[in-house]
Amino acid sequence: MTFRPLRLAAGVARAALGTALGLGLAAAIAFQPAQAFAQATAPAATAADLPAIPRADGAGPALWVVRDADSTIYLFGTVHMLRPTTAWGSERVERAFAEADELWLEISNPDDQAALEPLIQQHGVDPTQRLTLKLSTGQLTLLDNAARTIGSDAIRMDHARPWLAALTLSIAPLARAGYNPASGVELMLKARAEAAGKPVKGFETIDRQVRILAGFPEADQMAFLTSTLDAFEDAPVDLDRLVEAWARGDVAVVEELGVSDMREESEAIYQALLVQRNADWAGQIQQLLAGEGTAFVAVGAAHLAGDDSVQRLLEQRGVDVETVQ
């Protein structure tokens, strides 16, 4: 997840980048942003049904690997929503994925609307609170205009908690610009894993990701919402720049747009959305290393960039991390 859309991957300032990099939850909400979030999970496709992944120019997105005597774990940074035409496939990723026995994502079921619905009702809706009374006249106009792009309006979003309104609306301009969770890396890889009979596992649950956002203080949630509204029209432009950098393996630009800006906006959000989760995942990866076999790990690209990245935390714990060429 992230708070600039995230800044859900970038903090409290540009809602679109966070959505794309920080939380697998963003992809789940993107399926039906204006609905009750109830939808049956689609049946697994066969290999012949799967759409091709357009091949990237050059080497494609960055890929890392950690190994010991009997374990290999690949680390791949993702974008949760992409245009169907985004070219990110590469020989090295295909080879690593084919070698893997199992796929690890942030959450194993980002497309499970039935699992999300009760969590949204419990943590994202509050009939005792009115969102419209917490906004200035100008902000209320922005909220209404943004909500209308997804078939809703300010009144119908009145009882949404600020974090849910912000996350939902951070995704809306991306969807209008052609970004789709079905074309995101996780769902593309998940479909391929299921078609190949590979287990799909998650470091977290949807419940945990919802609780992270719902647990932020009201002031931080409102900051996320107001920054999302302010950046609503520019969100696709920011995400385009980030996706272009990610697709060519430019981790420095991913760090700049998806990590550094988040930390500048809010150290608390940076710690909760990236650092604490990265530390947890690094521990789980060490447990995987203690076993045997090959795993392909695909998590938001913001988690694999910067001083507090999963790779850096692993190295601090004495685990060697190599870049796959």
Coordinates of C-alpha atoms in Angstrom, one line a residue:
M1 CA 0.0 0.0 0.0
T2 CA 1.5 3.6 0.1
F3 CA 0.3 7.4 0.9
R4 CA 0.8 9.8 -2.1
P5 CA -1.4 7.1 -3.7
L6 CA 0.3 5.6 -1.2
R7 CA 1.1 8.2 -1.6
L8 CA 0.5 4.6 -0.7
A9 CA 4.0 4.2 -1.9
A10 CA 5.0 7.6 -1.6
G11 CA 3.5 9.0 1.5
V12 CA 0.8 11.6 2.1
A13 CA 1.3 13.6 -1.0
R14 CA 0.5 11.9 -4.3
A15 CA -2.1 9.3 -4.1
A16 CA -1.3 7.5 -7.3
L17 CA 2.2 6.2 -6.8
G18 CA 1.4 4.5 -3.5
T19 CA -1.5 2.7 -4.9
A20 CA 0.7 1.2 -7.6
L21 CA 3.7 0.3 -5.4
G22 CA 2.8 0.0 -1.7
L23 CA -0.2 -2.2 -1.0
G24 CA -1.5 -5.3 -2.6
L25 CA -4.8 -4.2 -1.1
A26 CA -5.0 -1.4 -3.8
A27 CA -5.5 -4.0 -6.5
A28 CA -8.3 -5.6 -4.6
I29 CA -10.2 -2.3 -4.1
A30 CA -9.6 -1.3 -7.7
F31 CA -11.9 -4.1 -9.0
Q32 CA -15.0 -2.3 -7.8
P33 CA -14.2 1.0 -6.3
A34 CA -17.7 2.3 -6.2
Q35 CA -19.5 -0.9 -5.3
A36 CA -19.9 -3.0 -2.2
F37 CA -16.7 -4.9 -3.1
A38 CA -18.5 -8.2 -3.4
Q39 CA -17.5 -10.4 -6.3
A40 CA -16.8 -14.0 -6.7
T41 CA -13.2 -15.0 -7.4
A42 CA -12.8 -16.0 -11.1
P43 CA -11.9 -19.6 -11.8
A44 CA -8.2 -20.3 -12.6
A45 CA -7.3 -20.0 -16.3
T46 CA -5.4 -22.6 -18.2
A47 CA -2.0 -21.8 -19.6
A48 CA -3.6 -21.3 -23.1
D49 CA -6.0 -18.7 -21.8
L50 CA -3.3 -16.4 -20.3
P51 CA -2.6 -13.2 -22.1
A52 CA 1.0 -12.7 -23.2
I53 CA 3.2 -10.3 -21.1
P54 CA 4.6 -7.7 -23.5
R55 CA 8.4 -8.0 -23.7
A56 CA 10.3 -5.1 -22.2
D57 CA 13.0 -3.2 -24.1
G58 CA 16.4 -4.1 -22.7
A59 CA 16.7 -6.2 -19.6
G60 CA 13.4 -5.2 -18.0
P61 CA 12.6 -4.7 -14.3
A62 CA 15.2 -5.5 -11.7
L63 CA 15.4 -9.0 -10.2
W64 CA 17.4 -10.2 -7.2
V65 CA 18.2 -13.6 -5.7
V66 CA 19.3 -15.0 -2.4
R67 CA 20.6 -18.6 -2.1
D68 CA 22.0 -21.2 0.3
A69 CA 22.9 -24.8 -0.2
D70 CA 19.3 -26.0 -0.8
S71 CA 17.2 -22.9 -1.3
T72 CA 16.8 -20.2 -3.9
I73 CA 14.6 -17.2 -3.5
Y74 CA 14.0 -14.6 -6.3
L75 CA 12.9 -11.1 -5.3
F76 CA 10.9 -9.1 -7.9
G77 CA 9.4 -5.6 -7.4
T78 CA 5.9 -5.1 -8.9
V79 CA 3.4 -2.5 -9.8
H80 CA -0.1 -3.5 -8.6
M81 CA -1.9 -1.8 -11.6
L82 CA -0.6 -1.6 -15.1
R83 CA -1.9 -0.8 -18.6
P84 CA -2.4 -4.1 -20.6
T85 CA 0.2 -2.8 -23.1
T86 CA 2.9 -2.1 -20.5
A87 CA 6.0 -4.0 -21.6
W88 CA 7.7 -5.6 -18.6
G89 CA 8.3 -9.3 -19.5
S90 CA 11.9 -10.5 -19.7
E91 CA 13.8 -13.7 -20.2
R92 CA 15.4 -13.6 -16.7
V93 CA 12.0 -13.2 -15.0
E94 CA 10.5 -15.9 -17.1
R95 CA 13.4 -18.2 -16.3
A96 CA 13.3 -17.5 -12.6
F97 CA 9.5 -17.9 -12.4
A98 CA 9.6 -21.2 -14.3
E99 CA 12.3 -22.5 -11.9
A100 CA 10.2 -21.6 -8.8
D101 CA 8.2 -24.2 -6.9
E102 CA 5.9 -21.6 -5.4
L103 CA 4.9 -17.9 -5.7
W104 CA 4.9 -15.5 -2.7
L105 CA 2.9 -12.2 -2.9
E106 CA 2.1 -9.5 -0.3
I107 CA -1.3 -11.2 0.0
S108 CA -2.3 -14.4 -1.7
N109 CA -5.8 -13.3 -2.7
P110 CA -5.7 -9.8 -4.1
D111 CA -8.6 -10.6 -6.3
D112 CA -10.9 -12.0 -3.6
Q113 CA -13.7 -9.5 -3.3
A114 CA -15.7 -11.8 -0.9
A115 CA -12.9 -11.6 1.6
L116 CA -12.6 -7.9 1.3
E117 CA -16.2 -6.9 1.7
P118 CA -16.7 -7.6 5.4
L119 CA -13.4 -5.9 6.2
I120 CA -14.5 -2.8 4.3
Q121 CA -17.8 -2.7 6.2
Q122 CA -16.0 -3.2 9.5
H123 CA -13.1 -0.9 9.1
G124 CA -13.9 1.4 6.2
V125 CA -17.5 2.6 6.9
D126 CA -18.7 4.5 10.0
P127 CA -22.4 5.5 10.0
T128 CA -21.7 7.8 13.0
Q129 CA -19.3 10.0 11.1
R130 CA -19.8 12.3 8.2
L131 CA -16.9 12.8 5.9
T132 CA -18.4 15.9 4.2
L133 CA -18.4 17.8 7.5
K134 CA -14.6 17.3 7.8
L135 CA -13.8 19.0 4.5
S136 CA -13.6 22.7 3.5
T137 CA -16.0 23.9 0.7
G138 CA -13.2 23.6 -1.9
Q139 CA -12.2 20.1 -0.7
L140 CA -15.8 19.0 -0.8
T141 CA -16.1 20.1 -4.4
L142 CA -13.0 18.2 -5.2
L143 CA -14.3 15.1 -3.4
D144 CA -17.6 15.3 -5.3
N145 CA -16.0 15.7 -8.7
A146 CA -13.6 12.8 -8.0
A147 CA -16.3 10.6 -6.8
R148 CA -18.5 11.2 -9.8
T149 CA -15.7 9.8 -12.0
I150 CA -16.5 6.4 -10.4
G151 CA -20.3 6.7 -10.5
S152 CA -20.6 8.0 -7.0
D153 CA -20.7 11.4 -5.3
A154 CA -19.8 13.1 -2.0
I155 CA -23.1 12.2 -0.4
R156 CA -22.8 8.5 -1.1
M157 CA -19.3 8.6 0.3
D158 CA -20.3 10.5 3.4
H159 CA -19.9 7.6 5.8
A160 CA -16.6 6.3 4.3
R161 CA -13.7 6.6 6.6
P162 CA -11.0 8.9 5.2
W163 CA -8.5 6.1 4.5
L164 CA -11.1 4.2 2.3
A165 CA -12.2 7.3 0.5
A166 CA -8.6 8.3 -0.2
L167 CA -7.5 4.8 -1.4
T168 CA -10.6 4.4 -3.6
L169 CA -10.2 7.8 -5.2
S170 CA -6.4 7.4 -5.6
I171 CA -7.2 4.5 -7.9
A172 CA -9.9 6.2 -9.9
P173 CA -7.8 8.4 -12.2
L174 CA -5.4 5.5 -12.8
A175 CA -8.3 3.4 -14.0
R176 CA -9.5 6.2 -16.3
A177 CA -6.0 6.3 -17.8
G178 CA -6.1 2.6 -18.6
Y179 CA -4.4 1.2 -15.5
N180 CA -6.0 -2.1 -14.5
P181 CA -5.3 -4.5 -11.6
A182 CA -6.0 -7.4 -13.9
S183 CA -2.9 -6.3 -15.9
G184 CA -0.9 -5.8 -12.7
V185 CA 2.1 -8.0 -12.1
E186 CA 0.6 -9.9 -9.1
L187 CA -2.5 -11.1 -10.9
M188 CA -0.6 -11.9 -14.0
L189 CA 1.9 -14.0 -12.1
K190 CA -0.9 -15.5 -9.9
A191 CA -2.8 -16.7 -12.9
R192 CA 0.4 -18.3 -14.3
A193 CA 1.2 -20.0 -11.0
E194 CA -2.3 -21.4 -10.7
A195 CA -2.2 -22.6 -14.3
A196 CA 1.1 -24.4 -13.6
G197 CA -0.1 -25.8 -10.3
K198 CA 2.3 -23.7 -8.2
P199 CA 1.1 -22.8 -4.7
V200 CA 0.4 -19.1 -4.2
K201 CA 1.2 -17.8 -0.7
G202 CA 1.2 -14.4 1.0
F203 CA 3.4 -12.7 3.6
E204 CA 0.3 -10.9 4.9
T205 CA -3.5 -11.1 4.8
I206 CA -6.0 -8.6 3.4
D207 CA -7.1 -8.1 7.0
R208 CA -3.7 -6.9 8.1
Q209 CA -3.4 -4.5 5.2
V210 CA -6.8 -3.0 5.9
R211 CA -6.0 -2.7 9.6
I212 CA -2.7 -0.8 8.8
L213 CA -4.6 1.9 7.0
A214 CA -7.6 1.9 9.3
G215 CA -5.3 2.2 12.3
F216 CA -3.7 5.5 11.2
P217 CA -4.8 8.5 13.3
E218 CA -7.6 10.5 11.9
A219 CA -5.3 13.4 11.0
D220 CA -3.1 11.2 8.9
Q221 CA -6.1 9.7 7.2
M222 CA -7.4 13.1 6.4
A223 CA -4.0 14.2 5.1
F224 CA -4.0 11.1 2.8
L225 CA -7.5 12.1 1.5
T226 CA -6.8 15.8 0.9
S227 CA -3.5 15.1 -0.8
T228 CA -5.3 12.5 -3.0
L229 CA -7.8 15.1 -4.0
D230 CA -5.2 17.7 -4.7
A231 CA -3.2 15.3 -6.9
F232 CA -6.2 13.7 -8.5
E233 CA -5.7 15.0 -12.1
D234 CA -2.0 14.6 -12.1
A235 CA -1.8 11.0 -10.7
P236 CA -1.6 9.2 -14.0
V237 CA 1.4 11.4 -15.1
D238 CA 3.3 10.6 -11.9
L239 CA 2.5 6.9 -12.3
D240 CA 3.6 6.9 -15.9
R241 CA 7.0 8.2 -15.0
L242 CA 7.4 5.6 -12.2
V243 CA 6.2 2.7 -14.4
E244 CA 8.7 3.7 -17.1
A245 CA 11.5 3.7 -14.6
W246 CA 10.4 0.4 -13.1
A247 CA 10.1 -1.3 -16.5
R248 CA 13.7 -0.4 -17.4
G249 CA 15.1 -1.5 -14.1
D250 CA 15.9 2.0 -12.8
V251 CA 15.7 1.3 -9.1
A252 CA 17.0 4.8 -8.2
V253 CA 14.0 6.5 -9.8
V254 CA 11.7 4.0 -8.1
E255 CA 13.3 4.9 -4.8
E256 CA 12.9 8.6 -5.5
L257 CA 9.3 8.5 -6.5
G258 CA 8.0 5.7 -4.4
V259 CA 10.1 5.8 -1.2
S260 CA 12.0 9.1 -0.6
D261 CA 8.9 11.2 -1.1
M262 CA 6.9 9.1 1.3
R263 CA 9.4 9.5 4.0
E264 CA 9.6 13.2 3.5
E265 CA 5.8 13.4 3.8
S266 CA 5.5 11.3 7.0
E267 CA 8.1 9.3 8.9
A268 CA 5.2 7.5 10.7
I269 CA 3.6 6.4 7.5
Y270 CA 7.0 5.4 6.0
Q271 CA 7.7 3.2 9.0
A272 CA 4.3 1.6 9.0
L273 CA 3.9 1.0 5.3
L274 CA 7.4 0.1 4.4
V275 CA 10.0 -0.4 7.2
Q276 CA 8.0 -2.5 9.6
R277 CA 6.5 -4.7 6.9
N278 CA 9.9 -5.1 5.1
A279 CA 11.4 -6.3 8.4
D280 CA 8.6 -8.8 8.8
W281 CA 9.0 -10.1 5.3
A282 CA 12.8 -10.3 5.6
G283 CA 12.3 -12.6 8.6
Q284 CA 9.9 -14.8 6.6
I285 CA 12.4 -15.0 3.8
Q286 CA 15.0 -16.2 6.2
Q287 CA 12.6 -18.9 7.3
L288 CA 12.2 -19.9 3.6
L289 CA 16.0 -20.1 3.3
A290 CA 16.1 -22.4 6.3
G291 CA 14.0 -24.9 4.3
E292 CA 14.6 -26.0 0.7
G293 CA 13.3 -25.4 -2.8
T294 CA 12.9 -22.3 -5.0
A295 CA 10.4 -19.5 -4.4
F296 CA 9.5 -16.5 -6.5
V297 CA 8.7 -13.4 -4.4
A298 CA 6.8 -10.6 -6.0
V299 CA 6.0 -7.5 -3.9
G300 CA 5.4 -3.8 -4.5
A301 CA 8.6 -2.2 -6.0
A302 CA 8.8 0.3 -3.2
H303 CA 9.6 -2.5 -0.8
L304 CA 12.7 -3.4 -2.8
A305 CA 14.2 0.1 -3.1
G306 CA 16.0 2.3 -0.6
D307 CA 18.0 2.0 2.6
D308 CA 15.2 0.1 4.4
S309 CA 14.5 -2.3 1.5
V310 CA 14.0 -6.0 2.0
Q311 CA 17.3 -6.7 0.3
R312 CA 19.2 -4.2 2.6
L313 CA 17.6 -5.7 5.7
L314 CA 18.5 -9.2 4.6
E315 CA 22.1 -8.0 4.1
Q316 CA 22.2 -6.5 7.5
R317 CA 21.2 -10.0 8.8
G318 CA 24.1 -11.6 7.0
V319 CA 22.2 -12.8 4.0
D320 CA 23.9 -12.3 0.6
V321 CA 21.7 -10.7 -2.0
E322 CA 22.7 -10.7 -5.7
T323 CA 21.3 -8.8 -8.7
V324 CA 20.2 -11.2 -11.5
Q325 CA 21.8 -10.0 -14.7

